[in-house]
Short mmCIF file of C-alpha atoms in Angstrom, two decimals:
data_model
loop_
_atom_site.label_atom_id
_atom_site.label_comp_id
_atom_site.label_asym_id
_atom_site.label_seq_id
_atom_site.Cartn_x
_atom_site.Cartn_y
_atom_site.Cartn_z
CA MET A 3 65.65 42.92 -152.79
CA GLY A 4 65.87 41.70 -149.26
CA SER A 5 63.18 39.45 -147.79
CA THR A 6 61.26 39.82 -144.59
CA ASP A 7 61.52 37.04 -142.00
CA ASP A 8 60.18 36.51 -138.50
CA SER A 9 62.86 38.77 -137.04
CA GLY A 10 61.51 41.71 -138.97
CA ALA A 11 64.52 42.02 -141.29
CA GLY A 12 63.70 42.92 -144.88
CA PHE A 13 63.49 45.51 -147.61
CA GLY A 14 67.31 45.37 -147.85
CA LEU A 15 67.91 46.57 -144.28
CA PRO A 16 68.15 44.58 -141.06
CA PHE A 17 65.60 45.37 -138.35
CA SER A 18 66.29 44.91 -134.67
CA GLY A 19 63.77 45.17 -131.88
CA ARG A 20 60.03 44.46 -131.77
CA PRO A 21 57.94 45.48 -134.78
CA PRO A 22 55.19 47.92 -133.84
CA VAL A 23 51.60 46.71 -133.54
CA PHE A 24 49.19 49.55 -134.27
CA GLU A 25 45.91 50.00 -132.45
CA ASN A 26 42.84 49.04 -134.42
CA ARG A 27 41.52 52.54 -135.06
CA THR A 28 39.99 54.33 -138.01
CA ARG A 29 41.47 57.40 -139.68
CA ASP A 30 38.10 58.71 -140.83
CA ALA A 31 36.06 61.69 -139.62
CA PHE A 32 32.57 61.17 -138.19
CA MET A 33 29.42 63.27 -138.10
CA VAL A 34 26.76 62.22 -135.57
CA VAL A 35 23.38 63.51 -136.76
CA PRO A 36 20.47 63.19 -134.28
CA GLY A 37 16.80 62.83 -135.04
CA ILE A 38 13.84 65.09 -134.40
CA MET A 39 13.85 66.40 -130.80
CA GLY A 40 17.52 65.40 -130.49
CA SER A 41 19.15 68.85 -130.24
CA VAL A 42 18.98 71.39 -127.43
CA LEU A 43 17.39 74.62 -128.70
CA LYS A 44 17.96 78.08 -127.24
CA ASP A 45 16.43 81.49 -127.81
CA THR A 46 19.24 83.52 -129.36
CA GLY A 47 18.05 86.83 -127.94
CA THR A 48 17.50 85.79 -124.32
CA GLY A 49 19.75 82.74 -124.04
CA ARG A 50 16.84 80.81 -122.55
CA THR A 51 16.83 77.07 -123.24
CA LEU A 52 13.58 76.24 -125.00
CA TRP A 53 14.08 72.52 -125.50
CA GLY A 54 16.04 69.70 -123.96
CA ALA A 55 16.86 70.96 -120.47
CA ASP A 56 13.84 71.31 -118.18
CA LEU A 57 11.37 68.44 -118.12
CA SER A 58 8.87 70.66 -116.32
CA MET A 59 7.96 72.11 -119.72
CA LEU A 60 6.12 68.82 -120.27
CA THR A 61 4.60 68.43 -116.81
CA ASN A 62 3.78 72.02 -115.79
CA ARG A 63 0.93 73.58 -117.77
CA ARG A 64 1.98 77.19 -117.18
CA LEU A 65 5.63 76.66 -118.08
CA GLY A 66 4.92 74.21 -120.89
CA SER A 67 2.50 76.49 -122.68
CA GLY A 68 5.18 79.19 -122.88
CA PHE A 69 8.00 76.89 -123.99
CA LEU A 70 5.97 75.05 -126.63
CA GLY A 71 4.51 78.30 -127.91
CA ALA A 72 8.00 79.77 -128.36
CA LEU A 73 8.98 76.81 -130.57
CA HIS A 74 6.33 77.56 -133.20
CA THR A 75 7.96 78.47 -136.51
CA ASP A 76 7.44 81.91 -137.99
CA GLU A 77 6.81 82.62 -141.67
CA GLN A 78 10.51 82.87 -142.55
CA GLU A 79 11.32 79.61 -140.77
CA ARG A 80 8.47 77.75 -142.46
CA ALA A 81 9.63 78.95 -145.88
CA ALA A 82 13.29 77.99 -145.36
CA ASP A 83 14.60 75.21 -147.61
CA ALA A 84 17.82 74.35 -149.44
CA ASP A 85 17.22 77.12 -152.02
CA THR A 86 16.98 79.81 -149.34
CA PHE A 87 19.97 78.55 -147.34
CA GLY A 88 22.51 81.34 -146.86
CA ALA A 89 20.29 84.05 -148.30
CA ALA A 90 18.65 85.09 -145.04
CA PRO A 91 20.19 83.35 -141.99
CA LEU A 92 17.72 82.06 -139.42
CA THR A 93 18.93 83.31 -136.07
CA ARG A 94 15.88 83.47 -133.76
CA ILE A 95 16.55 79.99 -132.32
CA ARG A 96 19.83 78.08 -132.40
CA ALA A 97 20.81 74.50 -131.70
CA THR A 98 23.67 74.26 -129.22
CA GLU A 99 24.31 70.58 -128.47
CA LEU A 100 22.80 67.12 -128.58
CA ILE A 101 20.36 66.33 -125.78
CA SER A 102 22.11 64.96 -122.70
CA ARG A 103 19.06 63.65 -120.82
CA PRO A 104 16.07 61.47 -121.68
CA TRP A 105 13.26 63.34 -123.41
CA TRP A 106 9.72 62.64 -124.54
CA LEU A 107 6.70 63.89 -126.53
CA PRO A 108 3.27 62.36 -127.15
CA VAL A 109 3.21 59.99 -130.17
CA LEU A 110 6.89 60.67 -130.93
CA GLU A 111 7.58 59.08 -127.53
CA GLY A 112 10.89 58.76 -125.74
CA LEU A 113 14.36 59.71 -126.91
CA GLU A 114 17.55 58.67 -125.12
CA PRO A 115 20.77 60.76 -125.20
CA TYR A 116 23.37 60.20 -127.93
CA SER A 117 26.36 59.90 -125.61
CA GLY A 118 26.58 56.15 -126.29
CA LEU A 119 27.15 56.78 -129.99
CA THR A 120 29.74 59.51 -129.54
CA ASP A 121 31.59 57.54 -126.84
CA THR A 122 31.65 54.40 -128.99
CA LEU A 123 33.12 56.28 -131.94
CA GLY A 124 35.64 57.93 -129.65
CA GLU A 125 36.97 54.48 -128.76
CA VAL A 126 37.91 53.64 -132.35
CA THR A 127 39.03 56.97 -133.82
CA LEU A 128 42.53 58.44 -133.68
CA ALA A 129 41.41 61.32 -131.47
CA PRO A 130 38.18 62.74 -130.02
CA GLU A 131 38.32 65.58 -132.56
CA ALA A 132 37.51 63.07 -135.31
CA VAL A 133 33.94 62.87 -134.01
CA ARG A 134 31.70 65.88 -134.41
CA ALA A 135 28.14 66.05 -133.15
CA PHE A 136 25.82 68.03 -135.42
CA PRO A 137 23.07 69.73 -133.41
CA TYR A 138 20.53 71.42 -135.66
CA ASP A 139 17.20 73.19 -135.42
CA TRP A 140 15.02 70.13 -135.89
CA ARG A 141 11.89 72.27 -136.26
CA LEU A 142 12.96 73.34 -139.75
CA ALA A 143 12.74 71.58 -143.10
CA VAL A 144 14.98 68.59 -143.73
CA ALA A 145 16.22 70.23 -146.95
CA TYR A 146 17.36 73.35 -145.10
CA ASN A 147 19.16 71.39 -142.40
CA GLY A 148 20.75 69.23 -145.10
CA ALA A 149 22.34 72.32 -146.62
CA VAL A 150 23.64 73.34 -143.18
CA LEU A 151 25.03 69.83 -142.64
CA ALA A 152 26.77 69.75 -146.04
CA ARG A 153 28.75 72.87 -145.18
CA ALA A 154 29.54 71.68 -141.65
CA ALA A 155 30.66 68.23 -142.85
CA ARG A 156 33.05 69.68 -145.40
CA ALA A 157 34.58 72.00 -142.81
CA HIS A 158 34.96 69.14 -140.31
CA LEU A 159 36.63 66.85 -142.86
CA THR A 160 39.06 69.61 -143.92
CA ARG A 161 40.11 70.30 -140.33
CA TRP A 162 40.50 66.61 -139.57
CA ARG A 163 42.62 65.94 -142.66
CA GLU A 164 44.91 68.81 -141.67
CA ARG A 165 45.22 67.33 -138.18
CA VAL A 166 46.08 63.85 -139.52
CA ALA A 167 48.62 65.23 -142.00
CA ALA A 168 50.34 67.21 -139.24
CA THR A 169 50.64 64.31 -136.80
CA ASP A 170 53.68 62.13 -137.54
CA ALA A 171 52.46 59.29 -135.33
CA TRP A 172 49.35 58.89 -137.53
CA LEU A 173 51.17 58.79 -140.84
CA ALA A 174 51.53 55.40 -142.50
CA ALA A 175 52.84 54.46 -145.90
CA GLY A 176 50.04 53.83 -148.37
CA ALA A 177 47.27 54.90 -145.98
CA ARG A 178 44.33 56.48 -147.75
CA GLU A 179 43.20 60.00 -147.03
CA PRO A 180 40.53 60.24 -144.30
CA GLN A 181 36.92 60.28 -145.45
CA LEU A 182 33.58 61.10 -143.87
CA VAL A 183 31.29 58.66 -142.11
CA PHE A 184 27.80 59.86 -141.18
CA VAL A 185 26.07 58.18 -138.24
CA ALA A 186 22.45 59.33 -138.29
CA HIS A 187 19.45 58.47 -136.14
CA SER A 188 15.84 58.78 -137.27
CA MET A 189 15.19 62.03 -139.18
CA GLY A 190 18.95 62.60 -139.11
CA GLY A 191 19.26 60.08 -141.94
CA LEU A 192 16.95 62.22 -144.05
CA VAL A 193 19.10 65.25 -143.24
CA VAL A 194 22.20 63.34 -144.44
CA ARG A 195 20.42 62.41 -147.67
CA ALA A 196 19.47 66.08 -148.13
CA ALA A 197 23.09 67.12 -147.56
CA LEU A 198 24.28 64.76 -150.30
CA GLU A 199 21.51 66.02 -152.58
CA HIS A 200 22.47 69.64 -151.91
CA ASP A 201 26.20 69.00 -152.43
CA PRO A 202 26.60 65.98 -154.77
CA GLY A 203 30.39 66.27 -154.61
CA LEU A 204 30.24 65.39 -150.92
CA ALA A 205 29.48 61.76 -151.85
CA VAL A 206 33.05 61.36 -153.17
CA GLU A 207 34.36 62.36 -149.74
CA THR A 208 32.03 59.96 -147.91
CA ARG A 209 32.95 56.36 -147.06
CA SER A 210 29.72 55.34 -145.40
CA VAL A 211 26.29 56.48 -144.24
CA ILE A 212 25.00 54.60 -141.20
CA SER A 213 21.27 55.17 -140.72
CA VAL A 214 19.63 54.06 -137.48
CA GLY A 215 15.83 53.87 -137.58
CA THR A 216 15.55 56.39 -140.42
CA PRO A 217 12.03 56.67 -141.93
CA PHE A 218 13.02 56.86 -145.59
CA LEU A 219 9.39 56.32 -146.58
CA GLY A 220 8.00 58.31 -143.68
CA SER A 221 6.07 57.35 -140.56
CA ALA A 222 2.35 57.16 -139.87
CA GLY A 223 3.18 58.62 -136.47
CA ALA A 224 3.65 62.03 -138.11
CA VAL A 225 -0.05 62.08 -138.99
CA LEU A 226 -1.01 61.03 -135.46
CA THR A 227 1.08 63.90 -134.09
CA LEU A 228 -0.69 66.41 -136.34
CA ASN A 229 -4.04 64.91 -135.29
CA LEU A 230 -3.12 64.74 -131.61
CA GLN A 231 -5.78 67.00 -130.14
CA GLN A 232 -8.43 64.53 -131.30
CA ALA A 233 -6.91 61.74 -129.21
CA GLY A 234 -9.09 62.41 -126.18
CA ALA A 235 -6.31 61.51 -123.73
CA ARG A 236 -4.96 63.45 -120.76
CA PRO A 237 -3.36 65.83 -120.11
CA ALA A 238 -5.30 67.61 -122.83
CA TRP A 239 -3.28 70.83 -122.50
CA LEU A 240 -0.06 69.05 -123.47
CA HIS A 241 -1.59 67.23 -126.43
CA ARG A 242 -3.29 70.39 -127.63
CA HIS A 243 -0.10 72.46 -127.48
CA VAL A 244 2.02 69.75 -129.12
CA GLN A 245 -0.50 69.44 -131.96
CA ARG A 246 -0.50 73.20 -132.52
CA LEU A 247 3.30 73.21 -132.50
CA ALA A 248 3.54 70.26 -134.89
CA ALA A 249 1.20 71.94 -137.38
CA THR A 250 3.77 74.74 -137.81
CA LEU A 251 6.84 72.49 -138.14
CA PRO A 252 8.19 71.66 -141.62
CA SER A 253 10.13 68.78 -140.01
CA VAL A 254 7.01 66.92 -138.86
CA HIS A 255 5.51 67.28 -142.34
CA ASP A 256 8.78 65.93 -143.82
CA LEU A 257 8.10 62.71 -141.86
CA LEU A 258 4.71 62.11 -143.52
CA PRO A 259 4.39 58.64 -145.04
CA ALA A 260 5.14 58.42 -148.75
CA TYR A 261 3.69 54.93 -149.10
CA ARG A 262 0.04 53.87 -149.36
CA CYS A 263 -1.12 54.34 -145.80
CA LEU A 264 -4.79 55.41 -145.85
CA ASP A 265 -6.86 52.25 -145.40
CA LEU A 266 -10.19 52.58 -147.22
CA GLY A 267 -11.21 48.95 -146.83
CA ARG A 268 -11.16 47.73 -150.43
CA GLU A 269 -8.54 50.27 -151.50
CA VAL A 270 -5.49 51.96 -150.01
CA ASP A 271 -4.51 55.53 -150.88
CA ARG A 272 -1.48 57.70 -150.44
CA LEU A 273 -1.95 60.88 -148.44
CA THR A 274 -2.71 64.10 -150.26
CA PRO A 275 -2.00 67.60 -148.91
CA ARG A 276 -5.74 68.02 -148.41
CA ASP A 277 -5.84 64.82 -146.31
CA VAL A 278 -3.04 66.18 -144.13
CA ALA A 279 -4.87 69.48 -143.65
CA ARG A 280 -8.03 67.59 -142.70
CA PHE A 281 -6.04 65.73 -140.03
CA GLY A 282 -4.69 68.96 -138.53
CA GLY A 283 -1.56 69.69 -140.58
CA ASP A 284 -0.53 72.49 -142.92
CA GLU A 285 -1.55 71.93 -146.54
CA HIS A 286 1.33 73.94 -148.01
CA LEU A 287 4.00 72.23 -145.89
CA ALA A 288 2.45 68.86 -146.72
CA ALA A 289 2.48 69.60 -150.47
CA ARG A 290 6.16 70.54 -150.35
CA SER A 291 7.12 67.43 -148.38
CA LEU A 292 5.04 64.97 -150.40
CA ALA A 293 6.52 66.43 -153.61
CA ALA A 294 9.99 65.77 -152.21
CA HIS A 295 8.99 62.14 -151.60
CA VAL A 296 8.03 61.83 -155.27
CA ARG A 297 11.32 63.41 -156.34
CA HIS A 298 13.32 60.95 -154.25
CA TRP A 299 11.29 58.08 -155.64
CA GLU A 300 11.93 59.15 -159.24
CA HIS A 301 15.53 60.28 -158.70
CA PRO A 302 17.03 58.38 -155.74
CA VAL A 303 19.96 59.96 -153.93
CA ASP A 304 22.87 57.56 -153.59
CA LEU A 305 24.01 57.02 -150.02
CA PRO A 306 27.66 55.91 -150.26
CA GLY A 307 28.39 52.67 -148.40
CA HIS A 308 24.92 52.73 -146.87
CA ARG A 309 24.41 50.55 -143.80
CA ALA A 310 20.85 50.61 -142.45
CA ILE A 311 20.25 49.53 -138.86
CA VAL A 312 16.56 48.73 -138.55
CA GLY A 313 14.58 48.21 -135.36
CA VAL A 314 12.18 45.25 -135.54
CA ALA A 315 9.65 43.19 -133.56
CA GLN A 316 8.07 46.21 -131.82
CA PRO A 317 4.33 46.88 -132.19
CA THR A 318 4.21 49.74 -134.71
CA VAL A 319 1.46 51.82 -136.30
CA GLN A 320 2.00 51.33 -140.03
CA THR A 321 -1.18 52.64 -141.68
CA LEU A 322 -4.19 54.78 -140.84
CA ARG A 323 -7.94 54.71 -141.06
CA GLU A 324 -10.09 57.82 -140.95
CA GLU A 325 -12.99 58.02 -138.54
CA ARG A 326 -15.36 60.92 -137.85
CA LEU A 327 -15.71 61.90 -134.19
CA GLY A 328 -18.10 64.76 -133.61
CA GLY A 329 -17.83 65.65 -137.27
CA VAL A 330 -14.03 65.97 -137.04
CA ALA A 331 -11.62 63.83 -139.07
CA THR A 332 -9.66 61.58 -136.72
CA ALA A 333 -6.73 59.39 -137.76
CA VAL A 334 -6.71 55.96 -136.14
CA GLY A 335 -3.48 53.96 -136.27
CA ARG A 336 -3.42 50.41 -137.65
CA HIS A 337 -0.80 47.76 -136.90
CA HIS A 338 -0.56 46.46 -140.45
CA ALA A 339 0.80 47.43 -143.85
CA PHE A 340 -0.09 46.36 -147.40
CA ASP A 341 1.90 44.19 -149.77
CA VAL A 342 2.81 45.51 -153.21
CA ASP A 343 4.26 43.62 -156.18
CA ASP A 344 7.25 44.47 -158.36
CA GLU A 345 5.07 46.85 -160.37
CA ASP A 346 4.08 48.71 -157.18
CA GLU A 347 0.55 47.37 -157.45
CA LEU A 348 -1.37 46.21 -154.39
CA VAL A 349 -1.37 42.48 -153.75
CA ARG A 350 -4.97 41.34 -153.31
CA ASP A 351 -6.67 38.32 -151.81
CA VAL A 352 -7.59 36.02 -154.71
CA LEU A 353 -11.08 35.30 -153.33
CA THR A 354 -12.26 38.67 -152.03
CA GLY A 355 -10.12 41.08 -154.01
CA ILE A 356 -9.34 43.13 -150.91
CA PRO A 357 -5.74 44.28 -150.36
CA ALA A 358 -3.57 41.83 -148.44
CA ARG A 359 -2.73 43.16 -144.98
CA ARG A 360 0.36 42.13 -143.06
CA ASP A 361 1.88 43.23 -139.76
CA THR A 362 5.50 44.08 -140.58
CA PHE A 363 6.20 45.49 -137.09
CA GLY A 364 9.10 47.95 -136.76
CA ASP A 365 10.75 49.93 -133.97
CA GLY A 366 7.53 51.35 -132.54
CA THR A 367 7.76 54.52 -134.67
CA VAL A 368 9.12 53.47 -138.06
CA HIS A 369 7.82 50.27 -139.61
CA THR A 370 10.39 47.85 -140.98
CA LEU A 371 9.82 48.47 -144.69
CA SER A 372 10.29 52.23 -144.30
CA ALA A 373 13.61 52.09 -142.46
CA HIS A 374 15.85 51.19 -145.41
CA THR A 375 16.24 52.20 -149.04
CA GLY A 376 16.40 48.71 -150.51
CA THR A 377 20.11 49.05 -151.27
CA GLY A 378 23.13 48.51 -149.05
CA ALA A 379 23.53 46.18 -146.09
CA ILE A 380 20.76 45.94 -143.50
CA THR A 381 21.12 44.90 -139.87
CA TYR A 382 17.98 44.13 -137.87
CA VAL A 383 17.84 44.54 -134.10
CA PRO A 384 14.84 44.23 -131.74
CA GLY A 385 14.59 47.64 -130.13
CA ARG A 386 12.47 50.76 -129.65
CA HIS A 387 13.01 53.77 -131.89
CA GLY A 388 14.12 56.35 -129.35
CA ALA A 389 16.40 53.91 -127.53
CA LEU A 390 18.25 52.64 -130.62
CA PRO A 391 21.15 55.13 -130.20
CA CYS A 392 22.06 53.44 -126.89
CA HIS A 393 21.06 49.87 -127.84
CA ALA A 394 23.96 47.47 -127.18
CA GLU A 395 23.75 45.79 -130.58
CA VAL A 396 23.46 49.09 -132.44
CA LEU A 397 26.62 50.39 -130.76
CA ASP A 398 28.37 47.12 -131.60
CA GLN A 399 27.36 47.40 -135.26
CA VAL A 400 28.43 51.05 -135.46
CA LYS A 401 31.85 50.13 -134.08
CA HIS A 402 32.26 47.32 -136.65
CA ILE A 403 31.27 49.59 -139.52
CA ALA A 404 33.59 52.35 -138.31
CA LEU A 405 36.46 49.87 -138.38
CA GLU A 406 35.41 48.76 -141.90
CA ARG A 407 34.37 45.30 -140.82
CA ARG A 408 31.57 43.55 -142.62
CA SER A 409 28.06 43.93 -141.32
CA GLY A 410 24.96 42.06 -142.31
CA GLY A 411 21.31 41.45 -141.75
CA ARG A 412 21.35 39.16 -138.76
CA LEU A 413 18.68 39.20 -136.13
CA SER A 414 20.03 38.87 -132.61
CA GLY A 415 19.24 35.59 -130.94
CA ASP A 416 17.11 32.75 -132.20
CA GLY A 417 13.37 32.33 -132.32
CA PRO A 418 10.77 35.04 -131.69
CA GLN A 419 12.01 38.59 -131.19
CA PRO A 420 10.75 40.38 -128.05
CA GLY A 421 8.74 43.58 -128.37
CA LEU A 422 7.70 46.26 -125.88
CA GLU A 423 4.83 48.75 -126.12
CA THR A 424 3.93 51.63 -123.82
CA PRO A 425 1.11 54.21 -124.09
CA ARG A 426 2.05 56.56 -126.95
CA LEU A 427 0.29 59.46 -125.27
CA GLY A 428 1.77 58.88 -121.82
CA GLY A 429 -0.38 58.83 -118.70
CA THR A 430 -1.56 60.81 -115.71
CA LEU A 431 -0.93 60.34 -112.02
CA GLY A 432 -3.21 57.78 -110.37
CA ALA A 433 -4.27 56.11 -113.64
CA PRO A 434 -2.64 52.73 -114.30
CA LEU A 435 -0.49 52.43 -117.43
CA THR A 436 -0.88 49.27 -119.48
CA LEU A 437 2.45 47.91 -120.73
CA ALA A 438 2.51 45.20 -123.40
CA VAL A 439 5.15 42.62 -124.31
CA THR A 440 5.13 40.58 -127.52
CA GLY A 441 7.24 37.74 -128.89
CA VAL A 442 7.81 36.18 -125.47
CA GLU A 443 6.99 32.49 -125.13
CA ILE A 444 7.93 31.80 -121.48
CA PRO A 445 7.01 34.86 -119.38
CA ASP A 446 8.53 33.44 -116.18
CA ARG A 447 11.99 33.85 -117.73
CA ASP A 448 11.50 37.54 -118.57
CA THR A 449 11.29 40.58 -116.36
CA LEU A 450 9.66 43.96 -116.88
CA THR A 451 10.72 46.81 -114.61
CA VAL A 452 9.98 50.53 -114.35
CA ARG A 453 12.24 53.16 -112.81
CA SER A 454 12.60 56.94 -112.90
CA ALA A 455 14.59 58.11 -115.92
CA THR A 456 15.41 61.40 -114.21
CA THR A 457 16.54 60.27 -110.74
CA GLY A 458 17.23 56.57 -111.26
CA ARG A 459 14.81 55.78 -108.43
CA PRO A 460 14.19 52.04 -108.81
CA GLY A 461 10.82 50.41 -109.15
CA HIS A 462 9.71 46.85 -108.66
CA PRO A 463 9.44 44.06 -111.25
CA LEU A 464 5.97 43.88 -112.75
CA VAL A 465 3.91 40.75 -113.23
CA LEU A 466 3.38 39.80 -116.87
CA ARG A 467 0.06 38.12 -117.67
CA ARG A 468 -1.59 36.83 -120.81
CA GLY A 469 -3.62 39.67 -122.31
CA THR A 470 -6.53 39.99 -124.68
CA GLY A 471 -4.98 42.56 -127.03
CA ARG A 472 -4.30 42.27 -130.74
CA SER A 473 -3.12 38.70 -130.22
CA ASP A 474 -3.40 36.11 -127.46
CA SER A 475 0.41 36.03 -127.48
CA VAL A 476 0.52 39.54 -125.99
CA LEU A 477 1.53 39.78 -122.33
CA THR A 478 0.46 42.78 -120.27
CA ALA A 479 1.43 44.40 -117.00
CA HIS A 480 0.09 47.44 -115.20
CA PHE A 481 2.02 50.23 -113.53
CA THR A 482 0.66 53.12 -111.47
CA ALA A 483 3.12 55.93 -110.79
CA ASP A 484 3.24 57.56 -107.36
CA VAL A 485 4.83 60.80 -108.61
CA PRO A 486 4.77 62.63 -111.96
CA ASP A 487 8.00 61.80 -113.79
CA LEU A 488 9.59 60.43 -116.92
CA TYR A 489 9.88 56.66 -116.46
CA ARG A 490 12.06 54.10 -118.24
CA VAL A 491 10.40 50.74 -118.87
CA THR A 492 12.91 47.90 -119.34
CA LEU A 493 12.27 44.43 -120.75
CA LYS A 494 14.96 41.89 -119.91
CA THR A 495 15.04 38.50 -121.62
CA PRO A 496 17.62 35.69 -121.40
CA THR A 497 18.48 35.75 -125.12
CA HIS A 498 18.36 39.40 -126.24
CA PRO A 499 19.76 42.79 -125.22
CA LEU A 500 17.61 44.99 -123.03
CA ILE A 501 14.68 46.74 -124.70
CA THR A 502 13.76 50.07 -123.14
CA GLN A 503 11.13 52.72 -123.68
CA LEU A 504 10.39 56.04 -122.00
CA VAL A 505 6.91 57.11 -120.91
CA LEU A 506 5.81 60.36 -119.29
CA VAL A 507 3.39 60.44 -116.36
CA SER A 508 1.87 63.90 -115.92
CA PRO A 509 0.15 65.42 -112.88
CA SER A 510 -3.57 64.78 -112.65
CA ASP A 511 -5.48 68.01 -113.20
CA ALA A 512 -9.25 68.03 -113.04
CA SER A 513 -9.32 71.47 -114.67
CA ASP A 514 -7.01 70.36 -117.46
CA ARG A 515 -9.56 70.81 -120.20
#
């Protein structure tokens, strides 16, 4: 046989000219799966956009009451799961696209568009058609949407393989057949897991699952959303309508924490369906979702090539304590979790016997221990939950994984990781918002700014001062909006990527209640 030398001659035949150098691109097909709130929803009958287009639904009481009321699930939608998929199609509301503008809800907080993820993948795939966004009706059960995703993913992979096979320029000797890569944010990771559970054969066709801030063990924020009308914050109409909506949504119940989260002082309990009902949720939906948690604990679903990207260093509600206000059960968030040993038993203080509490932080919505399955590679980045899809380091990691480069659990930068916290319930015009920064040692080197997320209208840098919050290391700043709007708060430090968070400021309305 001939040999190959620097001139390119070899394999028995001489070669003249320059050998081709191929672009570093992946042959695989990608599904981008957003989280809760991440898809635009439309009324099928009227064509009216119900979610994701007009921010006035969150700032105008008359409009908002109608929009939020229309999103309540009916009996058929509440009952839909993987077993009913295909039997009776749900057509009242349809998802049309991923959100293209910043969005926000109380407790769930801000969500940035997914264009950064889709654009990043477009840079490293053979053609834009390799990347498919998967909008879905995020109101419905995770299991139902998983069945929808399984069918859509198979169809997308089939079409993409046909396209690759028909394009001579993409053929290469010995190249493997394209596979699927799922890139999922937040609840989207649970939908991917449900898809693989619904269609186990799909795992063979999947190279990797990239989860970004996915609450595999749930989020205490789901309980706070169901309990929202007890918060006592303004505008009360918005909180009241969001709570009523959440109580009808299987998806919010699917985000309930599966871990021990109810702090009883000397003991810590898991939630029961009756607890959820007491806090404002639906007992039946809670029972179905908590049973699914048990099933996944006893029979884990394998996520092929799982890469978990986990937001860290952000103040995060991890557990709950019940208080009675006016005879009504109110859930109060706690910024700590509880250690368990290898036998899943609580670790206790040797002197007092009380459970050991520890602040594990998280991304502001999902605490660190909930955002991975314990298997696969984990990458930690300091960032807020809703902004992770556009976080510079997240996009960098997604690109590396898409190109089959190794990824690992590094934390960006050295030393303390910066954190940002804004009011979870938003604010009202004329009332100052308190913004908190953690993990910052030299405040003079860091800047905190606020600008409109809808118009880009710039604000001024805020002055960070030592606060008296949960720790003397917390810095605070105050911001008073001059117009109702959705604002983007940005923390800039010399050693880390920008950390951003959205916060809604509503009109002040004395007759709100």
